[in-house]
Amino acid sequence: MTKAWRGPAVSLETARRFSIAPMMDWTDRHCRQLHRLLSRHSLLFTEMVTSGAIVHGDAARHLRYDEAVEHPIALQIGGSDPAELAQAIRIANDFGYDEINLNVGCPSDRVQSGKFGACLMAEPDLVAECVRAMRDATDRPITVKCRIGIDDQDTEESLDRFADKMAEAGVAALYVHARKAWLQGLSPKENRTIPPLDYPRVYRLRQRMAPLPTMINGGIETLEAAEAHLEHMDGVMLGRAAYHNPMLLAEVDRRFFGAEVERLDLLQIMTAMASYAEVQLGQGQRLNNIARHMLGLANGRPGARQFRQILSVDACRPKAGPEVFMHALSVVEDRAEAVAS
């Protein structure tokens, strides 16, 4: 039986105003725990999970999350077989995600070899078939995350055609990374920086697709830049900036959602994450798997380098516990007192 949809703190449509991008090997449930602590209203995404991993693997391991904390949350899924995607979605229904997002933007070699991700931008008809199959398998909204094009595609003609196919298939929203993906000649890392950003192309797409919600992603480094994009778009999606400098998320609820919320300080965040880590360690998790997401919390503060070192090194030691977090915090606090005196 499908679990009752408990619902997010804000409506899904509102949450899309500011979202944190799905990032492989980064936005796991420990990362999302931290991000939700910093922002209650942002839309969180899982890492991409392939349809095959859900159907043929340990679905619970891939799909479980903290239902009491992580909403609003979207599951990002990768695949190109409509029947398998539908089967995966039926399994995912039991986990109560707020949104299901199909990855049509990842340029990695592993994704290409599996015929999903950005290479699917060359096959909009197949993607549309996948979207229809996914919609038939759930009552949750199906969305797509894509690039503005791949390789030698004309980004005006090909992106419009792709978006039209998605709209016809009934997607609830589009998330567009404002770069091409060069599948031939560039590594996945190079694809994050070398292809030039083309924000005006995404703005034009949003105008053309309205009222279909269209969000922009790619190269957005500050909240000021995100606010500027919102003059043209329905929402913004931050990726690496939010991950490497997580404290910027502490301002998101106030600036993007008009929420009167307490801005947590570093002491409150580290204390909360220490409590979370204690529970997770009791369930067999390792401290370094949590600590690695916290390295940027003290960026710009005296003692930040030692803070990162403690979390990077001490958290990997055998039997490391939550006291590592409090030790890292004490270094920053001691340095702050020294500077103030």
CSV table of C-alpha atoms in Angstrom, one decimal:
chain,number,residue,atom,x,y,z
A,1,MET,CA,0.0,0.0,0.0
A,2,THR,CA,1.3,3.5,-0.9
A,3,LYS,CA,2.2,5.6,2.1
A,4,ALA,CA,0.0,8.6,2.9
A,5,TRP,CA,1.5,11.7,1.4
A,6,ARG,CA,2.5,13.7,4.5
A,7,GLY,CA,3.3,16.8,2.5
A,8,PRO,CA,6.1,19.4,2.6
A,9,ALA,CA,6.3,22.5,4.8
A,10,VAL,CA,5.4,24.6,1.8
A,11,SER,CA,3.6,23.7,-1.4
A,12,LEU,CA,5.7,22.0,-4.0
A,13,GLU,CA,5.0,24.8,-6.5
A,14,THR,CA,6.4,27.3,-3.9
A,15,ALA,CA,9.4,25.1,-3.0
A,16,ARG,CA,10.5,25.1,-6.6
A,17,ARG,CA,11.3,28.8,-6.3
A,18,PHE,CA,14.6,27.6,-4.8
A,19,SER,CA,16.0,24.1,-5.1
A,20,ILE,CA,19.3,22.3,-4.4
A,21,ALA,CA,20.5,20.3,-7.4
A,22,PRO,CA,20.8,16.5,-7.4
A,23,MET,CA,24.5,15.7,-7.4
A,24,MET,CA,26.0,12.2,-7.8
A,25,ASP,CA,27.9,11.1,-4.7
A,26,TRP,CA,27.0,14.3,-2.9
A,27,THR,CA,23.4,14.9,-2.2
A,28,ASP,CA,22.8,11.7,-0.1
A,29,ARG,CA,20.5,11.6,2.9
A,30,HIS,CA,23.2,12.9,5.3
A,31,CYS,CA,23.8,15.9,3.0
A,32,ARG,CA,20.0,16.5,2.8
A,33,GLN,CA,19.7,16.4,6.6
A,34,LEU,CA,22.2,19.3,6.8
A,35,HIS,CA,20.6,21.3,4.0
A,36,ARG,CA,17.1,20.9,5.5
A,37,LEU,CA,18.4,22.1,8.8
A,38,LEU,CA,19.6,25.2,7.1
A,39,SER,CA,16.5,25.8,4.9
A,40,ARG,CA,13.0,24.4,5.7
A,41,HIS,CA,11.4,25.5,2.5
A,42,SER,CA,13.9,24.7,-0.4
A,43,LEU,CA,13.1,21.8,-2.6
A,44,LEU,CA,15.7,19.0,-2.0
A,45,PHE,CA,16.7,16.4,-4.6
A,46,THR,CA,18.2,12.9,-4.1
A,47,GLU,CA,21.2,11.8,-6.0
A,48,MET,CA,20.2,10.2,-9.3
A,49,VAL,CA,19.1,6.6,-8.9
A,50,THR,CA,18.8,4.4,-12.0
A,51,SER,CA,15.6,2.6,-12.7
A,52,GLY,CA,17.6,-0.6,-12.8
A,53,ALA,CA,19.0,-0.1,-9.3
A,54,ILE,CA,15.5,0.3,-8.0
A,55,VAL,CA,13.9,-2.6,-9.9
A,56,HIS,CA,16.7,-5.1,-9.6
A,57,GLY,CA,18.7,-3.9,-6.5
A,58,ASP,CA,18.0,-2.9,-2.9
A,59,ALA,CA,15.2,-0.4,-3.4
A,60,ALA,CA,15.0,0.5,0.2
A,61,ARG,CA,18.7,1.4,0.4
A,62,HIS,CA,18.4,3.7,-2.6
A,63,LEU,CA,15.1,5.3,-1.7
A,64,ARG,CA,14.8,5.6,2.1
A,65,TYR,CA,15.0,9.1,3.6
A,66,ASP,CA,13.9,10.9,6.7
A,67,GLU,CA,10.2,11.5,6.1
A,68,ALA,CA,9.9,13.7,9.2
A,69,VAL,CA,12.6,16.1,8.0
A,70,GLU,CA,13.3,16.0,4.3
A,71,HIS,CA,10.0,17.2,2.7
A,72,PRO,CA,9.7,18.8,0.2
A,73,ILE,CA,11.9,16.3,-1.6
A,74,ALA,CA,12.2,15.1,-5.2
A,75,LEU,CA,13.5,11.7,-6.3
A,76,GLN,CA,15.7,12.0,-9.4
A,77,ILE,CA,15.7,8.9,-11.5
A,78,GLY,CA,17.8,7.9,-14.6
A,79,GLY,CA,16.7,5.5,-17.3
A,80,SER,CA,15.5,5.2,-20.9
A,81,ASP,CA,13.2,2.1,-20.8
A,82,PRO,CA,9.6,3.3,-20.3
A,83,ALA,CA,8.5,0.0,-18.8
A,84,GLU,CA,11.4,-0.3,-16.4
A,85,LEU,CA,10.9,3.4,-15.4
A,86,ALA,CA,7.3,2.8,-14.7
A,87,GLN,CA,8.1,-0.3,-12.6
A,88,ALA,CA,10.6,1.8,-10.6
A,89,ILE,CA,8.1,4.5,-10.0
A,90,ARG,CA,5.5,2.1,-8.7
A,91,ILE,CA,8.1,0.9,-6.2
A,92,ALA,CA,9.1,4.5,-5.3
A,93,ASN,CA,5.4,5.3,-4.7
A,94,ASP,CA,5.7,3.5,-1.3
A,95,PHE,CA,8.3,6.0,-0.2
A,96,GLY,CA,6.2,9.1,-0.6
A,97,TYR,CA,8.4,11.5,-2.6
A,98,ASP,CA,6.8,14.8,-3.5
A,99,GLU,CA,8.1,14.8,-7.0
A,100,ILE,CA,9.8,12.4,-9.5
A,101,ASN,CA,12.4,14.0,-11.8
A,102,LEU,CA,13.9,12.3,-14.9
A,103,ASN,CA,17.6,13.0,-15.5
A,104,VAL,CA,18.2,14.1,-19.1
A,105,GLY,CA,21.2,16.2,-18.3
A,106,CYS,CA,24.1,14.2,-16.8
A,107,PRO,CA,27.0,13.9,-19.2
A,108,SER,CA,29.0,11.1,-17.5
A,109,ASP,CA,30.5,8.2,-19.4
A,110,ARG,CA,28.6,5.7,-17.2
A,111,VAL,CA,25.3,7.5,-18.0
A,112,GLN,CA,26.0,7.5,-21.7
A,113,SER,CA,26.8,3.8,-21.8
A,114,GLY,CA,23.5,3.1,-20.1
A,115,LYS,CA,21.6,5.3,-22.6
A,116,PHE,CA,20.2,7.8,-20.1
A,117,GLY,CA,21.2,11.3,-19.0
A,118,ALA,CA,22.1,14.0,-21.5
A,119,CYS,CA,22.4,11.7,-24.5
A,120,LEU,CA,18.6,11.4,-24.4
A,121,MET,CA,18.3,15.0,-25.5
A,122,ALA,CA,18.9,13.6,-29.0
A,123,GLU,CA,15.8,11.4,-28.6
A,124,PRO,CA,12.9,13.6,-27.4
A,125,ASP,CA,10.3,11.1,-28.6
A,126,LEU,CA,11.8,8.4,-26.4
A,127,VAL,CA,12.0,10.8,-23.4
A,128,ALA,CA,8.3,11.7,-24.0
A,129,GLU,CA,7.4,8.0,-24.0
A,130,CYS,CA,9.3,7.6,-20.7
A,131,VAL,CA,7.5,10.6,-19.2
A,132,ARG,CA,4.1,9.2,-20.2
A,133,ALA,CA,4.9,5.8,-18.7
A,134,MET,CA,6.1,7.4,-15.5
A,135,ARG,CA,2.9,9.5,-15.2
A,136,ASP,CA,0.8,6.5,-15.7
A,137,ALA,CA,2.6,4.8,-12.7
A,138,THR,CA,2.0,7.5,-10.1
A,139,ASP,CA,-0.1,10.4,-8.9
A,140,ARG,CA,3.1,12.4,-8.1
A,141,PRO,CA,4.2,15.1,-10.6
A,142,ILE,CA,6.8,14.1,-13.1
A,143,THR,CA,9.5,16.6,-14.1
A,144,VAL,CA,12.5,16.7,-16.3
A,145,LYS,CA,16.0,18.1,-15.8
A,146,CYS,CA,17.9,18.7,-19.0
A,147,ARG,CA,20.7,20.8,-20.7
A,148,ILE,CA,20.1,23.4,-23.4
A,149,GLY,CA,21.5,20.9,-25.9
A,150,ILE,CA,24.3,18.4,-26.7
A,151,ASP,CA,27.2,18.5,-29.0
A,152,ASP,CA,26.4,20.2,-32.3
A,153,GLN,CA,22.7,20.6,-31.7
A,154,ASP,CA,21.2,24.0,-32.5
A,155,THR,CA,20.1,25.1,-29.1
A,156,GLU,CA,17.2,27.2,-30.4
A,157,GLU,CA,15.5,24.6,-32.6
A,158,SER,CA,16.5,21.4,-30.7
A,159,LEU,CA,15.7,22.8,-27.2
A,160,ASP,CA,12.3,24.1,-28.3
A,161,ARG,CA,11.5,20.8,-29.9
A,162,PHE,CA,12.5,18.9,-26.8
A,163,ALA,CA,10.6,21.1,-24.4
A,164,ASP,CA,7.5,20.9,-26.6
A,165,LYS,CA,7.6,17.1,-26.5
A,166,MET,CA,7.9,17.2,-22.7
A,167,ALA,CA,4.9,19.5,-22.4
A,168,GLU,CA,2.9,17.3,-24.7
A,169,ALA,CA,3.8,14.3,-22.5
A,170,GLY,CA,2.5,16.1,-19.5
A,171,VAL,CA,5.6,17.1,-17.4
A,172,ALA,CA,4.8,19.3,-14.4
A,173,ALA,CA,7.9,21.4,-14.7
A,174,LEU,CA,11.3,21.7,-16.4
A,175,TYR,CA,14.7,22.3,-14.8
A,176,VAL,CA,17.3,23.5,-17.4
A,177,HIS,CA,21.0,23.6,-16.9
A,178,ALA,CA,22.1,26.6,-19.0
A,179,ARG,CA,25.0,24.8,-20.7
A,180,LYS,CA,25.3,22.4,-23.5
A,181,ALA,CA,26.7,18.9,-22.7
A,182,TRP,CA,29.6,18.0,-25.0
A,183,LEU,CA,29.5,14.2,-24.9
A,184,GLN,CA,32.4,13.9,-27.3
A,185,GLY,CA,35.6,15.5,-26.3
A,186,LEU,CA,34.9,16.8,-22.7
A,187,SER,CA,35.0,14.9,-19.4
A,188,PRO,CA,32.0,15.2,-17.0
A,189,LYS,CA,34.1,17.6,-14.9
A,190,GLU,CA,34.9,19.7,-17.9
A,191,ASN,CA,31.2,19.7,-18.9
A,192,ARG,CA,30.5,21.6,-15.6
A,193,THR,CA,32.7,24.6,-16.6
A,194,ILE,CA,33.9,24.7,-20.2
A,195,PRO,CA,30.7,24.9,-22.2
A,196,PRO,CA,29.6,28.5,-22.0
A,197,LEU,CA,26.6,29.5,-19.9
A,198,ASP,CA,23.7,30.8,-22.0
A,199,TYR,CA,21.2,32.2,-19.5
A,200,PRO,CA,19.2,34.3,-22.1
A,201,ARG,CA,18.4,31.0,-24.0
A,202,VAL,CA,16.8,29.6,-20.9
A,203,TYR,CA,14.9,32.9,-20.3
A,204,ARG,CA,13.5,32.7,-23.8
A,205,LEU,CA,12.5,29.1,-23.2
A,206,ARG,CA,10.6,30.0,-20.1
A,207,GLN,CA,8.8,32.8,-21.9
A,208,ARG,CA,7.8,30.4,-24.6
A,209,MET,CA,6.7,27.5,-22.3
A,210,ALA,CA,4.7,29.6,-19.8
A,211,PRO,CA,2.7,28.8,-17.8
A,212,LEU,CA,4.7,25.5,-17.5
A,213,PRO,CA,7.1,26.2,-14.5
A,214,THR,CA,10.7,26.4,-15.8
A,215,MET,CA,13.7,26.6,-13.4
A,216,ILE,CA,17.3,27.6,-14.2
A,217,ASN,CA,20.5,25.9,-13.1
A,218,GLY,CA,24.2,26.2,-13.8
A,219,GLY,CA,26.9,28.5,-12.6
A,220,ILE,CA,24.8,30.3,-10.0
A,221,GLU,CA,27.2,31.1,-7.2
A,222,THR,CA,25.4,33.6,-4.9
A,223,LEU,CA,22.0,34.4,-3.6
A,224,GLU,CA,22.2,37.8,-5.3
A,225,ALA,CA,22.7,36.0,-8.7
A,226,ALA,CA,19.8,33.7,-7.9
A,227,GLU,CA,17.5,36.7,-7.1
A,228,ALA,CA,18.4,38.2,-10.4
A,229,HIS,CA,17.5,35.1,-12.3
A,230,LEU,CA,14.1,35.1,-10.6
A,231,GLU,CA,13.2,38.2,-12.5
A,232,HIS,CA,13.1,36.0,-15.6
A,233,MET,CA,12.4,32.4,-14.3
A,234,ASP,CA,10.0,30.6,-12.1
A,235,GLY,CA,12.7,29.2,-9.9
A,236,VAL,CA,16.5,28.7,-9.5
A,237,MET,CA,18.5,25.7,-8.7
A,238,LEU,CA,21.9,25.9,-7.0
A,239,GLY,CA,24.3,23.0,-7.0
A,240,ARG,CA,28.0,23.2,-6.0
A,241,ALA,CA,27.7,26.6,-4.5
A,242,ALA,CA,25.2,25.3,-2.0
A,243,TYR,CA,27.3,22.3,-1.3
A,244,HIS,CA,30.7,24.0,-0.8
A,245,ASN,CA,29.2,26.9,1.1
A,246,PRO,CA,26.2,25.5,2.9
A,247,MET,CA,25.8,28.5,5.2
A,248,LEU,CA,24.3,30.5,2.4
A,249,LEU,CA,21.3,28.3,2.7
A,250,ALA,CA,20.6,29.8,6.1
A,251,GLU,CA,19.4,33.0,4.3
A,252,VAL,CA,17.2,31.2,1.7
A,253,ASP,CA,13.9,30.9,3.6
A,254,ARG,CA,13.9,34.6,4.5
A,255,ARG,CA,15.1,36.0,1.1
A,256,PHE,CA,13.2,33.6,-1.2
A,257,PHE,CA,10.2,32.6,0.7
A,258,GLY,CA,9.5,35.6,3.0
A,259,ALA,CA,9.6,33.3,6.0
A,260,GLU,CA,10.2,34.7,9.5
A,261,VAL,CA,12.5,32.0,10.7
A,262,GLU,CA,15.4,31.9,13.1
A,263,ARG,CA,18.8,31.9,11.4
A,264,LEU,CA,20.7,29.1,13.0
A,265,ASP,CA,24.2,29.9,14.1
A,266,LEU,CA,27.2,27.5,13.8
A,267,LEU,CA,26.8,26.3,17.4
A,268,GLN,CA,23.2,25.2,16.8
A,269,ILE,CA,24.0,23.6,13.5
A,270,MET,CA,27.0,21.6,14.9
A,271,THR,CA,25.0,20.6,17.9
A,272,ALA,CA,22.1,19.4,15.8
A,273,MET,CA,24.4,17.5,13.4
A,274,ALA,CA,26.2,15.9,16.4
A,275,SER,CA,22.8,14.6,17.7
A,276,TYR,CA,22.0,13.3,14.2
A,277,ALA,CA,25.4,11.6,13.9
A,278,GLU,CA,24.9,9.8,17.3
A,279,VAL,CA,21.7,8.2,16.0
A,280,GLN,CA,23.3,7.3,12.7
A,281,LEU,CA,26.4,5.8,14.3
A,282,GLY,CA,24.0,3.6,16.3
A,283,GLN,CA,22.6,2.3,13.0
A,284,GLY,CA,26.0,1.4,11.7
A,285,GLN,CA,26.9,4.5,9.8
A,286,ARG,CA,30.4,6.0,9.8
A,287,LEU,CA,31.1,9.6,11.0
A,288,ASN,CA,33.1,10.6,8.0
A,289,ASN,CA,30.1,9.9,5.7
A,290,ILE,CA,28.3,12.7,7.6
A,291,ALA,CA,31.3,15.0,8.2
A,292,ARG,CA,32.3,15.3,4.6
A,293,HIS,CA,29.2,17.3,3.8
A,294,MET,CA,30.0,19.8,6.6
A,295,LEU,CA,33.4,21.0,5.6
A,296,GLY,CA,32.3,24.3,4.3
A,297,LEU,CA,30.2,25.4,7.3
A,298,ALA,CA,33.0,27.6,8.7
A,299,ASN,CA,34.1,29.1,5.4
A,300,GLY,CA,35.3,32.7,5.9
A,301,ARG,CA,35.7,32.4,9.7
A,302,PRO,CA,39.0,32.4,11.6
A,303,GLY,CA,40.0,28.7,12.1
A,304,ALA,CA,38.1,27.5,9.0
A,305,ARG,CA,41.1,25.6,7.7
A,306,GLN,CA,41.6,23.7,11.0
A,307,PHE,CA,37.8,23.1,11.2
A,308,ARG,CA,38.0,21.4,7.8
A,309,GLN,CA,41.1,19.4,8.8
A,310,ILE,CA,39.5,18.0,11.9
A,311,LEU,CA,36.3,17.0,10.1
A,312,SER,CA,38.3,15.5,7.3
A,313,VAL,CA,40.9,13.6,9.3
A,314,ASP,CA,39.5,12.9,12.8
A,315,ALA,CA,36.1,11.8,11.5
A,316,CYS,CA,37.9,9.0,9.6
A,317,ARG,CA,39.5,7.5,12.7
A,318,PRO,CA,38.2,4.3,14.2
A,319,LYS,CA,35.4,4.8,16.7
A,320,ALA,CA,35.2,8.5,15.8
A,321,GLY,CA,32.0,10.0,17.4
A,322,PRO,CA,30.0,13.2,17.5
A,323,GLU,CA,32.7,14.8,19.8
A,324,VAL,CA,34.7,15.4,16.6
A,325,PHE,CA,32.1,17.9,15.5
A,326,MET,CA,32.2,19.7,18.8
A,327,HIS,CA,36.0,19.8,18.7
A,328,ALA,CA,35.9,21.4,15.3
A,329,LEU,CA,33.4,23.9,16.6
A,330,SER,CA,35.6,24.8,19.6
A,331,VAL,CA,38.5,25.7,17.3
A,332,VAL,CA,36.4,28.2,15.4
A,333,GLU,CA,34.9,29.6,18.6
A,334,ASP,CA,38.4,29.9,20.2
A,335,ARG,CA,39.8,31.7,17.2
A,336,ALA,CA,36.8,34.1,17.1
A,337,GLU,CA,37.4,35.0,20.8
A,338,ALA,CA,41.1,35.5,20.1
A,339,VAL,CA,40.4,37.8,17.2
A,340,ALA,CA,37.8,39.8,19.3
A,341,SER,CA,40.1,40.3,22.3
